[in-house]
Amino acid sequence: MTYSITQEIRIHHDDGWFYQFTDDGEGSVEITPYTTHGVEERKSGEPFYIPKDCIDTFIRVLEQLK
């Protein structure tokens, strides 16, 4: 039997949307936008991927745009 353990982190906003961050198991982090309608969650766009070796650079760029 093969098992996989995944880590998922979500950033929720009070307006009913959130981003889900998931390790894709292939060296990248998948980021998927969602909206919520009551208890229902729907993808609100296509996921995008950030290579793990680029995460620090990605964060620095976001900090500059803040």
CSV table of C-alpha atoms in Angstrom, one decimal:
chain,number,residue,atom,x,y,z
A,1,MET,CA,0.0,0.0,0.0
A,2,THR,CA,1.2,3.5,-0.8
A,3,TYR,CA,0.3,6.5,1.4
A,4,SER,CA,0.8,10.1,0.8
A,5,ILE,CA,0.8,12.9,3.4
A,6,THR,CA,-0.1,16.3,2.1
A,7,GLN,CA,-0.1,19.7,3.8
A,8,GLU,CA,-2.7,22.3,3.0
A,9,ILE,CA,-2.9,25.8,4.3
A,10,ARG,CA,-5.7,28.2,3.6
A,11,ILE,CA,-5.9,32.0,3.8
A,12,HIS,CA,-9.5,33.1,4.4
A,13,HIS,CA,-11.0,36.5,3.9
A,14,ASP,CA,-14.2,37.7,5.6
A,15,ASP,CA,-15.7,38.5,2.2
A,16,GLY,CA,-16.1,34.8,1.3
A,17,TRP,CA,-13.0,33.9,-0.6
A,18,PHE,CA,-9.8,32.1,0.2
A,19,TYR,CA,-6.6,30.8,-1.3
A,20,GLN,CA,-5.6,27.2,-0.7
A,21,PHE,CA,-1.9,26.4,-0.7
A,22,THR,CA,-1.0,22.7,-1.3
A,23,ASP,CA,2.3,20.9,-1.8
A,24,ASP,CA,1.9,19.3,-5.2
A,25,GLY,CA,4.5,16.6,-4.4
A,26,GLU,CA,6.6,17.5,-7.4
A,27,GLY,CA,8.6,20.4,-6.0
A,28,SER,CA,6.0,23.2,-6.3
A,29,VAL,CA,3.3,24.8,-4.2
A,30,GLU,CA,-0.1,24.9,-5.9
A,31,ILE,CA,-2.2,27.9,-5.1
A,32,THR,CA,-5.9,27.7,-5.9
A,33,PRO,CA,-8.5,30.5,-5.4
A,34,TYR,CA,-11.9,29.7,-4.0
A,35,THR,CA,-15.1,31.4,-3.2
A,36,THR,CA,-17.6,30.3,-0.5
A,37,HIS,CA,-21.3,30.3,-0.7
A,38,GLY,CA,-22.7,29.3,2.7
A,39,VAL,CA,-20.9,26.0,3.3
A,40,GLU,CA,-20.2,25.3,-0.4
A,41,GLU,CA,-16.7,26.0,-1.7
A,42,ARG,CA,-16.1,26.6,-5.4
A,43,LYS,CA,-12.9,27.1,-7.3
A,44,SER,CA,-13.0,30.7,-8.6
A,45,GLY,CA,-10.0,30.4,-11.0
A,46,GLU,CA,-7.3,28.2,-12.2
A,47,PRO,CA,-4.6,27.1,-9.8
A,48,PHE,CA,-1.0,28.4,-10.3
A,49,TYR,CA,2.2,26.9,-9.2
A,50,ILE,CA,5.3,28.4,-7.5
A,51,PRO,CA,8.5,26.2,-7.5
A,52,LYS,CA,9.7,25.7,-4.0
A,53,ASP,CA,13.1,27.1,-4.8
A,54,CYS,CA,11.4,30.4,-5.9
A,55,ILE,CA,9.2,30.9,-2.9
A,56,ASP,CA,11.6,33.3,-1.1
A,57,THR,CA,11.9,35.4,-4.2
A,58,PHE,CA,8.2,35.4,-4.7
A,59,ILE,CA,7.7,36.6,-1.1
A,60,ARG,CA,10.3,39.4,-1.5
A,61,VAL,CA,8.5,40.7,-4.7
A,62,LEU,CA,5.1,40.7,-2.9
A,63,GLU,CA,6.7,42.6,0.0
A,64,GLN,CA,7.9,45.2,-2.4
A,65,LEU,CA,4.5,45.6,-3.9
A,66,LYS,CA,2.8,46.0,-0.5
